[in-house]
C-alpha cells in the first residue's frame, strides 16, 4: 500500500481534461469517422447525448422545486408530529377560539362571513383545526410555550 | 387595485422553479415556495380555506374531493395569499369555484390565479392548437393538466385556436360568460339560451347527447341578423350545482368577419 493517499478525483479530472484536449484537436470528420467506425448510428448517439443534456439542464433548473417539495414534506411531518396542547374539551376549545377572535376581530369576521354565519355553526372539528393551525402559525401561543415562558 | 408587495405572477412562480411541463406543476411545492403549506383534511360545507398570519399561511383542502378539484382549490387559496395577504382568512365552497368567474372580486381573482398557475399560457397554447372548442377537448386537456373541467374550459376559450365563448347558465338567467380574444365586444350572449339550444333542455331537466351541435346563432347571441349565421354549441350540466356550462364556437367565422367589416 502506498504511503501517500492518492487524489482520485484529481487524477480523473486530469484524464478527462487530456481526453477533451484530444477531442478538441480532432477535426469534425475525424470525430465522425471515429464515432461511425464501430457501427454506431450517429443520429441515435446524438439524440441520446441531447437527452442527457436536456435531463441535466432540467435537473439543474428544478433544484428549487425539489427543495420546496422537501421543505413541504418536512413541514407537514412536523405538523403531524406536533403536540399542540389545546384544551381537551370541546367547550374549552370553543372558548379559546372565541377569545382569540375577540382579540383579532378582523380575523374573526373573515371566518364568520366566509362560510359560517355564526360562531355556533363551526363544527367541533373546525374549531380544533383552526386552533391547531393558528398555533402552528404562531398566532396563538400553545399551552406548553406559555408554561415555558412563565417559568 | 394595488397588489400585495409579495405578489408574484403565476408565470413568474413557475419559471422561478424551472417548471415547463404540466406534470411538474407540483402544487404543494409551489405553495410552500410561496410560504403557504397545504394540508388535507376532511371538511364539511367547504372545499378549502386559508389562514395566514405574518409571513406564513396554511391552506386546508378537503381531502374527500377529486384530485383535480383539490389542485384547483389549493391554487385558488394560493391566489388569495398572493393577492390578499394581510387580510387573510378565506373559506371557499364548490360554488365559488363554479360561479365566480366574471365579477371583479377577491374570489374571481383567486380563480384566475389558480387557472393561470395550473394551466399556464406557455404550456397550454401549444397543446390546444388546432383542437375544437368542445368538451371532448376539455377532457383531454384536463387530464394532461390534472385540472377541473370549468377552469380548463375557460382556458380553452381564452387560449384555443378558434373564436369561442363560454357561458354558464342557471335556470332563468345567465350566471357568467367569458369571450375568447377573437370575439368582438359587441357580441353578447342572451340572458337565457333560446329554446332550440341544448342548454335550454338541460336547464329544464332534460338530457343531452355528448358532443357539439350546429345551431342558429340567434339562439345564443344578442346581435342583429344573428339568425343568418350559425355556431357550434356543446353544453353539459355541472354536477349538482344546477348550472349548465356551454361552449360556443364559430366554426364558420362569417358572422365575426361581417361584424369586423361593419367597423
PDB file of N, CA, C and O in Angstrom, chain A residues 58 61-73 75-76 79 100 104 106-107 110-111 114-116 123 125-126 129-134 136-140, chain B residues 15-21 23-24 26 28-30 32-33 36-42 44-46 49 51-54 56-60 87-91:
ATOM      1  N   UNK A  58     -32.661  20.227 -16.961  1.00  0.00           N
ATOM      2  CA  UNK A  58     -33.914  20.221 -16.203  1.00  0.00           C
ATOM      3  C   UNK A  58     -33.648  19.987 -14.710  1.00  0.00           C
ATOM      4  O   UNK A  58     -34.198  20.657 -13.849  1.00  0.00           O
ATOM      5  N   UNK A  61     -32.313  23.211 -13.329  1.00  0.00           N
ATOM      6  CA  UNK A  61     -33.318  24.283 -13.219  1.00  0.00           C
ATOM      7  C   UNK A  61     -34.370  23.987 -12.165  1.00  0.00           C
ATOM      8  O   UNK A  61     -34.962  24.890 -11.584  1.00  0.00           O
ATOM      9  N   UNK A  62     -34.637  22.687 -11.930  1.00  0.00           N
ATOM     10  CA  UNK A  62     -35.706  22.346 -10.986  1.00  0.00           C
ATOM     11  C   UNK A  62     -35.190  22.060  -9.572  1.00  0.00           C
ATOM     12  O   UNK A  62     -35.957  21.577  -8.740  1.00  0.00           O
ATOM     13  N   UNK A  63     -33.952  22.386  -9.327  1.00  0.00           N
ATOM     14  CA  UNK A  63     -33.427  22.186  -7.961  1.00  0.00           C
ATOM     15  C   UNK A  63     -34.293  22.941  -6.937  1.00  0.00           C
ATOM     16  O   UNK A  63     -34.641  22.383  -5.886  1.00  0.00           O
ATOM     17  N   UNK A  64     -34.712  24.196  -7.216  1.00  0.00           N
ATOM     18  CA  UNK A  64     -35.559  24.896  -6.226  1.00  0.00           C
ATOM     19  C   UNK A  64     -36.906  24.200  -6.021  1.00  0.00           C
ATOM     20  O   UNK A  64     -37.453  24.221  -4.929  1.00  0.00           O
ATOM     21  N   UNK A  65     -37.419  23.569  -7.075  1.00  0.00           N
ATOM     22  CA  UNK A  65     -38.704  22.860  -6.955  1.00  0.00           C
ATOM     23  C   UNK A  65     -38.551  21.659  -6.021  1.00  0.00           C
ATOM     24  O   UNK A  65     -39.381  21.436  -5.134  1.00  0.00           O
ATOM     25  N   UNK A  66     -37.478  20.916  -6.205  1.00  0.00           N
ATOM     26  CA  UNK A  66     -37.255  19.739  -5.338  1.00  0.00           C
ATOM     27  C   UNK A  66     -36.999  20.183  -3.899  1.00  0.00           C
ATOM     28  O   UNK A  66     -37.464  19.547  -2.956  1.00  0.00           O
ATOM     29  N   UNK A  67     -36.283  21.279  -3.737  1.00  0.00           N
ATOM     30  CA  UNK A  67     -36.046  21.814  -2.382  1.00  0.00           C
ATOM     31  C   UNK A  67     -37.373  22.182  -1.720  1.00  0.00           C
ATOM     32  O   UNK A  67     -37.590  21.883  -0.541  1.00  0.00           O
ATOM     33  N   UNK A  68     -38.232  22.842  -2.501  1.00  0.00           N
ATOM     34  CA  UNK A  68     -39.537  23.262  -1.956  1.00  0.00           C
ATOM     35  C   UNK A  68     -40.366  22.036  -1.577  1.00  0.00           C
ATOM     36  O   UNK A  68     -41.049  22.026  -0.548  1.00  0.00           O
ATOM     37  N   UNK A  69     -40.306  20.995  -2.400  1.00  0.00           N
ATOM     38  CA  UNK A  69     -41.054  19.774  -2.092  1.00  0.00           C
ATOM     39  C   UNK A  69     -40.535  19.149  -0.796  1.00  0.00           C
ATOM     40  O   UNK A  69     -41.311  18.701   0.031  1.00  0.00           O
ATOM     41  N   UNK A  70     -39.213  19.147  -0.621  1.00  0.00           N
ATOM     42  CA  UNK A  70     -38.629  18.587   0.613  1.00  0.00           C
ATOM     43  C   UNK A  70     -39.073  19.398   1.825  1.00  0.00           C
ATOM     44  O   UNK A  70     -39.427  18.852   2.864  1.00  0.00           O
ATOM     45  N   UNK A  71     -39.040  20.725   1.681  1.00  0.00           N
ATOM     46  CA  UNK A  71     -39.462  21.590   2.794  1.00  0.00           C
ATOM     47  C   UNK A  71     -40.923  21.335   3.130  1.00  0.00           C
ATOM     48  O   UNK A  71     -41.307  21.274   4.291  1.00  0.00           O
ATOM     49  N   UNK A  72     -41.722  21.152   2.089  1.00  0.00           N
ATOM     50  CA  UNK A  72     -43.147  20.885   2.291  1.00  0.00           C
ATOM     51  C   UNK A  72     -43.333  19.589   3.087  1.00  0.00           C
ATOM     52  O   UNK A  72     -44.070  19.553   4.082  1.00  0.00           O
ATOM     53  N   UNK A  73     -42.659  18.544   2.648  1.00  0.00           N
ATOM     54  CA  UNK A  73     -42.821  17.253   3.326  1.00  0.00           C
ATOM     55  C   UNK A  73     -42.379  17.342   4.786  1.00  0.00           C
ATOM     56  O   UNK A  73     -43.008  16.783   5.674  1.00  0.00           O
ATOM     57  N   UNK A  75     -42.342  20.029   6.665  1.00  0.00           N
ATOM     58  CA  UNK A  75     -43.279  20.854   7.439  1.00  0.00           C
ATOM     59  C   UNK A  75     -44.537  20.069   7.794  1.00  0.00           C
ATOM     60  O   UNK A  75     -45.003  20.111   8.935  1.00  0.00           O
ATOM     61  N   UNK A  76     -45.063  19.333   6.838  1.00  0.00           N
ATOM     62  CA  UNK A  76     -46.271  18.551   7.105  1.00  0.00           C
ATOM     63  C   UNK A  76     -45.977  17.475   8.152  1.00  0.00           C
ATOM     64  O   UNK A  76     -46.769  17.231   9.058  1.00  0.00           O
ATOM     65  N   UNK A  79     -45.953  19.119  11.474  1.00  0.00           N
ATOM     66  CA  UNK A  79     -47.309  19.454  11.938  1.00  0.00           C
ATOM     67  C   UNK A  79     -47.975  18.192  12.487  1.00  0.00           C
ATOM     68  O   UNK A  79     -48.616  18.207  13.545  1.00  0.00           O
ATOM     69  N   UNK A 100     -59.747  34.296  21.041  1.00  0.00           N
ATOM     70  CA  UNK A 100     -58.797  34.741  20.016  1.00  0.00           C
ATOM     71  C   UNK A 100     -59.479  35.669  19.013  1.00  0.00           C
ATOM     72  O   UNK A 100     -58.956  36.717  18.640  1.00  0.00           O
ATOM     73  N   UNK A 104     -58.796  39.453  17.856  1.00  0.00           N
ATOM     74  CA  UNK A 104     -58.475  39.752  16.445  1.00  0.00           C
ATOM     75  C   UNK A 104     -59.790  39.817  15.667  1.00  0.00           C
ATOM     76  O   UNK A 104     -60.135  38.878  14.939  1.00  0.00           O
ATOM     77  N   UNK A 106     -60.808  41.288  13.004  1.00  0.00           N
ATOM     78  CA  UNK A 106     -60.756  41.148  11.535  1.00  0.00           C
ATOM     79  C   UNK A 106     -60.719  39.686  11.145  1.00  0.00           C
ATOM     80  O   UNK A 106     -61.405  39.243  10.231  1.00  0.00           O
ATOM     81  N   UNK A 107     -59.903  38.957  11.879  1.00  0.00           N
ATOM     82  CA  UNK A 107     -59.768  37.538  11.594  1.00  0.00           C
ATOM     83  C   UNK A 107     -61.091  36.824  11.856  1.00  0.00           C
ATOM     84  O   UNK A 107     -61.573  36.041  11.041  1.00  0.00           O
ATOM     85  N   UNK A 110     -63.679  37.469   9.214  1.00  0.00           N
ATOM     86  CA  UNK A 110     -63.455  36.795   7.931  1.00  0.00           C
ATOM     87  C   UNK A 110     -63.830  35.319   8.026  1.00  0.00           C
ATOM     88  O   UNK A 110     -64.317  34.743   7.063  1.00  0.00           O
ATOM     89  N   UNK A 111     -63.625  34.705   9.163  1.00  0.00           N
ATOM     90  CA  UNK A 111     -64.049  33.303   9.327  1.00  0.00           C
ATOM     91  C   UNK A 111     -65.566  33.232   9.242  1.00  0.00           C
ATOM     92  O   UNK A 111     -66.132  32.399   8.538  1.00  0.00           O
ATOM     93  N   UNK A 114     -67.103  34.232   5.712  1.00  0.00           N
ATOM     94  CA  UNK A 114     -66.725  33.406   4.572  1.00  0.00           C
ATOM     95  C   UNK A 114     -67.583  32.147   4.470  1.00  0.00           C
ATOM     96  O   UNK A 114     -68.056  31.800   3.411  1.00  0.00           O
ATOM     97  N   UNK A 115     -67.773  31.468   5.553  1.00  0.00           N
ATOM     98  CA  UNK A 115     -68.509  30.216   5.452  1.00  0.00           C
ATOM     99  C   UNK A 115     -69.615  30.096   6.488  1.00  0.00           C
ATOM    100  O   UNK A 115     -70.739  29.744   6.181  1.00  0.00           O
ATOM    101  N   UNK A 116     -69.267  30.419   7.728  1.00  0.00           N
ATOM    102  CA  UNK A 116     -70.203  30.176   8.815  1.00  0.00           C
ATOM    103  C   UNK A 116     -70.784  31.515   9.252  1.00  0.00           C
ATOM    104  O   UNK A 116     -70.050  32.427   9.589  1.00  0.00           O
ATOM    105  N   UNK A 123     -68.189  23.535  13.371  1.00  0.00           N
ATOM    106  CA  UNK A 123     -68.222  22.208  13.994  1.00  0.00           C
ATOM    107  C   UNK A 123     -67.048  22.093  14.961  1.00  0.00           C
ATOM    108  O   UNK A 123     -66.090  22.885  14.901  1.00  0.00           O
ATOM    109  N   UNK A 125     -64.871  19.893  14.869  1.00  0.00           N
ATOM    110  CA  UNK A 125     -63.676  19.582  14.057  1.00  0.00           C
ATOM    111  C   UNK A 125     -63.075  20.872  13.495  1.00  0.00           C
ATOM    112  O   UNK A 125     -61.852  21.060  13.513  1.00  0.00           O
ATOM    113  N   UNK A 126     -63.961  21.785  13.038  1.00  0.00           N
ATOM    114  CA  UNK A 126     -63.469  23.083  12.528  1.00  0.00           C
ATOM    115  C   UNK A 126     -62.689  23.818  13.617  1.00  0.00           C
ATOM    116  O   UNK A 126     -61.601  24.341  13.383  1.00  0.00           O
ATOM    117  N   UNK A 129     -59.364  22.278  14.317  1.00  0.00           N
ATOM    118  CA  UNK A 129     -58.449  22.514  13.197  1.00  0.00           C
ATOM    119  C   UNK A 129     -57.949  23.963  13.190  1.00  0.00           C
ATOM    120  O   UNK A 129     -56.749  24.223  13.041  1.00  0.00           O
ATOM    121  N   UNK A 130     -58.872  24.920  13.406  1.00  0.00           N
ATOM    122  CA  UNK A 130     -58.467  26.334  13.450  1.00  0.00           C
ATOM    123  C   UNK A 130     -57.441  26.561  14.567  1.00  0.00           C
ATOM    124  O   UNK A 130     -56.429  27.232  14.367  1.00  0.00           O
ATOM    125  N   UNK A 131     -57.726  25.992  15.738  1.00  0.00           N
ATOM    126  CA  UNK A 131     -56.814  26.220  16.873  1.00  0.00           C
ATOM    127  C   UNK A 131     -55.424  25.658  16.582  1.00  0.00           C
ATOM    128  O   UNK A 131     -54.415  26.314  16.847  1.00  0.00           O
ATOM    129  N   UNK A 132     -55.392  24.453  16.028  1.00  0.00           N
ATOM    130  CA  UNK A 132     -54.088  23.850  15.731  1.00  0.00           C
ATOM    131  C   UNK A 132     -53.331  24.685  14.701  1.00  0.00           C
ATOM    132  O   UNK A 132     -52.130  24.929  14.849  1.00  0.00           O
ATOM    133  N   UNK A 133     -54.046  25.125  13.680  1.00  0.00           N
ATOM    134  CA  UNK A 133     -53.355  25.872  12.624  1.00  0.00           C
ATOM    135  C   UNK A 133     -52.914  27.247  13.112  1.00  0.00           C
ATOM    136  O   UNK A 133     -51.835  27.722  12.757  1.00  0.00           O
ATOM    137  N   UNK A 134     -53.742  27.872  13.926  1.00  0.00           N
ATOM    138  CA  UNK A 134     -53.357  29.181  14.468  1.00  0.00           C
ATOM    139  C   UNK A 134     -52.147  29.039  15.390  1.00  0.00           C
ATOM    140  O   UNK A 134     -51.272  29.905  15.424  1.00  0.00           O
ATOM    141  N   UNK A 136     -49.872  26.623  15.082  1.00  0.00           N
ATOM    142  CA  UNK A 136     -48.748  26.325  14.180  1.00  0.00           C
ATOM    143  C   UNK A 136     -48.189  27.613  13.564  1.00  0.00           C
ATOM    144  O   UNK A 136     -46.981  27.767  13.407  1.00  0.00           O
ATOM    145  N   UNK A 137     -49.078  28.533  13.254  1.00  0.00           N
ATOM    146  CA  UNK A 137     -48.642  29.789  12.628  1.00  0.00           C
ATOM    147  C   UNK A 137     -48.099  30.795  13.644  1.00  0.00           C
ATOM    148  O   UNK A 137     -47.583  31.840  13.271  1.00  0.00           O
ATOM    149  N   UNK A 138     -48.261  30.459  14.918  1.00  0.00           N
ATOM    150  CA  UNK A 138     -47.761  31.368  15.949  1.00  0.00           C
ATOM    151  C   UNK A 138     -48.752  32.457  16.323  1.00  0.00           C
ATOM    152  O   UNK A 138     -48.412  33.384  17.050  1.00  0.00           O
ATOM    153  N   UNK A 139     -49.975  32.362  15.836  1.00  0.00           N
ATOM    154  CA  UNK A 139     -50.982  33.373  16.175  1.00  0.00           C
ATOM    155  C   UNK A 139     -51.528  33.132  17.578  1.00  0.00           C
ATOM    156  O   UNK A 139     -51.911  34.071  18.281  1.00  0.00           O
ATOM    157  N   UNK A 140     -51.562  31.878  17.970  1.00  0.00           N
ATOM    158  CA  UNK A 140     -51.963  31.526  19.341  1.00  0.00           C
ATOM    159  C   UNK A 140     -50.773  30.831  19.978  1.00  0.00           C
ATOM    160  O   UNK A 140     -50.180  29.947  19.367  1.00  0.00           O
TER     161      UNK A 140
ATOM    162  N   UNK B  15     -41.734  29.727 -13.553  1.00  0.00           N
ATOM    163  CA  UNK B  15     -40.418  29.818 -14.197  1.00  0.00           C
ATOM    164  C   UNK B  15     -39.300  29.849 -13.155  1.00  0.00           C
ATOM    165  O   UNK B  15     -38.235  29.291 -13.374  1.00  0.00           O
ATOM    166  N   UNK B  16     -39.587  30.475 -12.031  1.00  0.00           N
ATOM    167  CA  UNK B  16     -38.603  30.520 -10.953  1.00  0.00           C
ATOM    168  C   UNK B  16     -38.275  29.142 -10.400  1.00  0.00           C
ATOM    169  O   UNK B  16     -37.196  28.900  -9.879  1.00  0.00           O
ATOM    170  N   UNK B  17     -39.214  28.232 -10.552  1.00  0.00           N
ATOM    171  CA  UNK B  17     -38.999  26.867 -10.061  1.00  0.00           C
ATOM    172  C   UNK B  17     -38.590  25.922 -11.195  1.00  0.00           C
ATOM    173  O   UNK B  17     -38.478  24.714 -10.998  1.00  0.00           O
ATOM    174  N   UNK B  18     -38.383  26.467 -12.377  1.00  0.00           N
ATOM    175  CA  UNK B  18     -37.940  25.651 -13.519  1.00  0.00           C
ATOM    176  C   UNK B  18     -39.029  24.740 -14.061  1.00  0.00           C
ATOM    177  O   UNK B  18     -38.737  23.709 -14.662  1.00  0.00           O
ATOM    178  N   UNK B  19     -40.286  25.109 -13.861  1.00  0.00           N
ATOM    179  CA  UNK B  19     -41.388  24.247 -14.305  1.00  0.00           C
ATOM    180  C   UNK B  19     -41.786  24.620 -15.734  1.00  0.00           C
ATOM    181  O   UNK B  19     -42.166  25.759 -15.996  1.00  0.00           O
ATOM    182  N   UNK B  20     -41.697  23.649 -16.637  1.00  0.00           N
ATOM    183  CA  UNK B  20     -42.135  23.925 -18.011  1.00  0.00           C
ATOM    184  C   UNK B  20     -42.974  22.795 -18.600  1.00  0.00           C
ATOM    185  O   UNK B  20     -43.268  22.792 -19.786  1.00  0.00           O
ATOM    186  N   UNK B  21     -43.360  21.838 -17.778  1.00  0.00           N
ATOM    187  CA  UNK B  21     -44.218  20.745 -18.235  1.00  0.00           C
ATOM    188  C   UNK B  21     -45.386  20.587 -17.255  1.00  0.00           C
ATOM    189  O   UNK B  21     -45.194  20.737 -16.039  1.00  0.00           O
ATOM    190  N   UNK B  23     -46.795  18.058 -15.969  1.00  0.00           N
ATOM    191  CA  UNK B  23     -46.623  17.057 -14.897  1.00  0.00           C
ATOM    192  C   UNK B  23     -45.715  17.559 -13.773  1.00  0.00           C
ATOM    193  O   UNK B  23     -45.619  16.928 -12.718  1.00  0.00           O
ATOM    194  N   UNK B  24     -45.021  18.666 -14.015  1.00  0.00           N
ATOM    195  CA  UNK B  24     -44.130  19.196 -12.973  1.00  0.00           C
ATOM    196  C   UNK B  24     -44.799  20.279 -12.127  1.00  0.00           C
ATOM    197  O   UNK B  24     -44.147  20.893 -11.280  1.00  0.00           O
ATOM    198  N   UNK B  26     -46.217  20.824  -9.350  1.00  0.00           N
ATOM    199  CA  UNK B  26     -46.468  20.219  -8.034  1.00  0.00           C
ATOM    200  C   UNK B  26     -47.031  21.321  -7.137  1.00  0.00           C
ATOM    201  O   UNK B  26     -46.274  22.155  -6.626  1.00  0.00           O
ATOM    202  N   UNK B  28     -48.181  21.453  -4.148  1.00  0.00           N
ATOM    203  CA  UNK B  28     -47.730  21.565  -2.747  1.00  0.00           C
ATOM    204  C   UNK B  28     -46.380  22.284  -2.661  1.00  0.00           C
ATOM    205  O   UNK B  28     -46.174  23.142  -1.805  1.00  0.00           O
ATOM    206  N   UNK B  29     -45.473  21.891  -3.571  1.00  0.00           N
ATOM    207  CA  UNK B  29     -44.135  22.512  -3.561  1.00  0.00           C
ATOM    208  C   UNK B  29     -44.236  23.993  -3.942  1.00  0.00           C
ATOM    209  O   UNK B  29     -43.560  24.849  -3.361  1.00  0.00           O
ATOM    210  N   UNK B  30     -45.089  24.279  -4.913  1.00  0.00           N
ATOM    211  CA  UNK B  30     -45.251  25.674  -5.364  1.00  0.00           C
ATOM    212  C   UNK B  30     -45.771  26.543  -4.220  1.00  0.00           C
ATOM    213  O   UNK B  30     -45.262  27.629  -3.950  1.00  0.00           O
ATOM    214  N   UNK B  32     -45.555  25.937  -1.036  1.00  0.00           N
ATOM    215  CA  UNK B  32     -44.528  26.026   0.017  1.00  0.00           C
ATOM    216  C   UNK B  32     -43.502  27.092  -0.347  1.00  0.00           C
ATOM    217  O   UNK B  32     -43.052  27.846   0.519  1.00  0.00           O
ATOM    218  N   UNK B  33     -43.148  27.155  -1.611  1.00  0.00           N
ATOM    219  CA  UNK B  33     -42.199  28.171  -2.085  1.00  0.00           C
ATOM    220  C   UNK B  33     -42.758  29.571  -1.815  1.00  0.00           C
ATOM    221  O   UNK B  33     -42.012  30.536  -1.652  1.00  0.00           O
ATOM    222  N   UNK B  36     -46.758  29.097   1.924  1.00  0.00           N
ATOM    223  CA  UNK B  36     -48.069  28.556   2.323  1.00  0.00           C
ATOM    224  C   UNK B  36     -48.000  27.029   2.282  1.00  0.00           C
ATOM    225  O   UNK B  36     -47.575  26.453   1.282  1.00  0.00           O
ATOM    226  N   UNK B  37     -48.388  26.414   3.379  1.00  0.00           N
ATOM    227  CA  UNK B  37     -48.336  24.949   3.455  1.00  0.00           C
ATOM    228  C   UNK B  37     -49.728  24.373   3.234  1.00  0.00           C
ATOM    229  O   UNK B  37     -50.687  24.807   3.874  1.00  0.00           O
ATOM    230  N   UNK B  38     -49.814  23.411   2.337  1.00  0.00           N
ATOM    231  CA  UNK B  38     -51.114  22.797   2.043  1.00  0.00           C
ATOM    232  C   UNK B  38     -51.286  21.556   2.927  1.00  0.00           C
ATOM    233  O   UNK B  38     -50.397  20.699   2.986  1.00  0.00           O
ATOM    234  N   UNK B  39     -52.416  21.486   3.613  1.00  0.00           N
ATOM    235  CA  UNK B  39     -52.750  20.265   4.363  1.00  0.00           C
ATOM    236  C   UNK B  39     -54.109  19.761   3.880  1.00  0.00           C
ATOM    237  O   UNK B  39     -54.938  20.552   3.416  1.00  0.00           O
ATOM    238  N   UNK B  40     -54.289  18.455   3.964  1.00  0.00           N
ATOM    239  CA  UNK B  40     -55.548  17.862   3.504  1.00  0.00           C
ATOM    240  C   UNK B  40     -56.314  17.344   4.720  1.00  0.00           C
ATOM    241  O   UNK B  40     -55.769  16.575   5.504  1.00  0.00           O
ATOM    242  N   UNK B  41     -57.537  17.817   4.862  1.00  0.00           N
ATOM    243  CA  UNK B  41     -58.366  17.397   5.989  1.00  0.00           C
ATOM    244  C   UNK B  41     -59.788  17.195   5.504  1.00  0.00           C
ATOM    245  O   UNK B  41     -60.176  17.753   4.470  1.00  0.00           O
ATOM    246  N   UNK B  42     -60.559  16.479   6.323  1.00  0.00           N
ATOM    247  CA  UNK B  42     -61.977  16.349   5.995  1.00  0.00           C
ATOM    248  C   UNK B  42     -62.651  17.692   6.293  1.00  0.00           C
ATOM    249  O   UNK B  42     -62.451  18.258   7.368  1.00  0.00           O
ATOM    250  N   UNK B  44     -66.398  19.975   5.987  1.00  0.00           N
ATOM    251  CA  UNK B  44     -67.827  19.903   5.703  1.00  0.00           C
ATOM    252  C   UNK B  44     -68.321  21.258   5.217  1.00  0.00           C
ATOM    253  O   UNK B  44     -68.073  22.274   5.858  1.00  0.00           O
ATOM    254  N   UNK B  45     -69.007  21.265   4.077  1.00  0.00           N
ATOM    255  CA  UNK B  45     -69.594  22.511   3.568  1.00  0.00           C
ATOM    256  C   UNK B  45     -68.602  23.465   2.947  1.00  0.00           C
ATOM    257  O   UNK B  45     -68.930  24.606   2.652  1.00  0.00           O
ATOM    258  N   UNK B  46     -67.376  23.028   2.781  1.00  0.00           N
ATOM    259  CA  UNK B  46     -66.380  23.899   2.158  1.00  0.00           C
ATOM    260  C   UNK B  46     -65.385  23.033   1.408  1.00  0.00           C
ATOM    261  O   UNK B  46     -65.222  21.845   1.706  1.00  0.00           O
ATOM    262  N   UNK B  49     -59.821  26.338   2.592  1.00  0.00           N
ATOM    263  CA  UNK B  49     -59.726  27.607   3.314  1.00  0.00           C
ATOM    264  C   UNK B  49     -58.255  27.952   3.487  1.00  0.00           C
ATOM    265  O   UNK B  49     -57.378  27.100   3.309  1.00  0.00           O
ATOM    266  N   UNK B  51     -55.627  30.210   6.178  1.00  0.00           N
ATOM    267  CA  UNK B  51     -55.414  31.076   7.339  1.00  0.00           C
ATOM    268  C   UNK B  51     -53.984  31.582   7.238  1.00  0.00           C
ATOM    269  O   UNK B  51     -53.056  30.783   7.107  1.00  0.00           O
ATOM    270  N   UNK B  52     -53.822  32.877   7.275  1.00  0.00           N
ATOM    271  CA  UNK B  52     -52.484  33.431   7.206  1.00  0.00           C
ATOM    272  C   UNK B  52     -52.183  34.233   8.457  1.00  0.00           C
ATOM    273  O   UNK B  52     -53.082  34.826   9.058  1.00  0.00           O
ATOM    274  N   UNK B  53     -50.924  34.220   8.829  1.00  0.00           N
ATOM    275  CA  UNK B  53     -50.503  35.026   9.976  1.00  0.00           C
ATOM    276  C   UNK B  53     -49.055  35.429   9.723  1.00  0.00           C
ATOM    277  O   UNK B  53     -48.217  34.571   9.466  1.00  0.00           O
ATOM    278  N   UNK B  54     -48.795  36.706   9.794  1.00  0.00           N
ATOM    279  CA  UNK B  54     -47.473  37.234   9.439  1.00  0.00           C
ATOM    280  C   UNK B  54     -47.068  36.719   8.057  1.00  0.00           C
ATOM    281  O   UNK B  54     -47.815  36.864   7.121  1.00  0.00           O
ATOM    282  N   UNK B  56     -46.622  33.587   7.055  1.00  0.00           N
ATOM    283  CA  UNK B  56     -46.911  32.197   6.692  1.00  0.00           C
ATOM    284  C   UNK B  56     -48.410  31.952   6.651  1.00  0.00           C
ATOM    285  O   UNK B  56     -49.194  32.642   7.309  1.00  0.00           O
ATOM    286  N   UNK B  57     -48.756  30.944   5.856  1.00  0.00           N
ATOM    287  CA  UNK B  57     -50.170  30.579   5.766  1.00  0.00           C
ATOM    288  C   UNK B  57     -50.316  29.067   5.740  1.00  0.00           C
ATOM    289  O   UNK B  57     -49.375  28.344   5.389  1.00  0.00           O
ATOM    290  N   UNK B  58     -51.486  28.618   6.138  1.00  0.00           N
ATOM    291  CA  UNK B  58     -51.828  27.199   5.988  1.00  0.00           C
ATOM    292  C   UNK B  58     -53.083  27.128   5.130  1.00  0.00           C
ATOM    293  O   UNK B  58     -54.090  27.786   5.422  1.00  0.00           O
ATOM    294  N   UNK B  59     -52.991  26.356   4.074  1.00  0.00           N
ATOM    295  CA  UNK B  59     -54.129  26.144   3.185  1.00  0.00           C
ATOM    296  C   UNK B  59     -54.693  24.764   3.501  1.00  0.00           C
ATOM    297  O   UNK B  59     -53.962  23.771   3.465  1.00  0.00           O
ATOM    298  N   UNK B  60     -55.963  24.715   3.847  1.00  0.00           N
ATOM    299  CA  UNK B  60     -56.599  23.421   4.132  1.00  0.00           C
ATOM    300  C   UNK B  60     -57.500  23.071   2.956  1.00  0.00           C
ATOM    301  O   UNK B  60     -58.316  23.891   2.529  1.00  0.00           O
ATOM    302  N   UNK B  87     -55.086  40.420   4.826  1.00  0.00           N
ATOM    303  CA  UNK B  87     -56.470  40.362   5.312  1.00  0.00           C
ATOM    304  C   UNK B  87     -56.915  38.922   5.124  1.00  0.00           C
ATOM    305  O   UNK B  87     -57.805  38.611   4.355  1.00  0.00           O
ATOM    306  N   UNK B  88     -56.201  38.058   5.829  1.00  0.00           N
ATOM    307  CA  UNK B  88     -56.287  36.704   5.354  1.00  0.00           C
ATOM    308  C   UNK B  88     -57.046  35.746   6.249  1.00  0.00           C
ATOM    309  O   UNK B  88     -56.751  35.574   7.392  1.00  0.00           O
ATOM    310  N   UNK B  89     -58.078  35.297   5.791  1.00  0.00           N
ATOM    311  CA  UNK B  89     -58.761  34.060   6.148  1.00  0.00           C
ATOM    312  C   UNK B  89     -59.914  33.974   5.182  1.00  0.00           C
ATOM    313  O   UNK B  89     -60.776  34.846   5.152  1.00  0.00           O
ATOM    314  N   UNK B  90     -59.878  33.016   4.328  1.00  0.00           N
ATOM    315  CA  UNK B  90     -60.945  32.809   3.360  1.00  0.00           C
ATOM    316  C   UNK B  90     -61.375  31.357   3.430  1.00  0.00           C
ATOM    317  O   UNK B  90     -60.555  30.478   3.618  1.00  0.00           O
ATOM    318  N   UNK B  91     -62.655  31.135   3.293  1.00  0.00           N
ATOM    319  CA  UNK B  91     -63.159  29.777   3.178  1.00  0.00           C
ATOM    320  C   UNK B  91     -63.993  29.720   1.911  1.00  0.00           C
ATOM    321  O   UNK B  91     -64.844  30.585   1.699  1.00  0.00           O
TER     322      UNK B  91
END
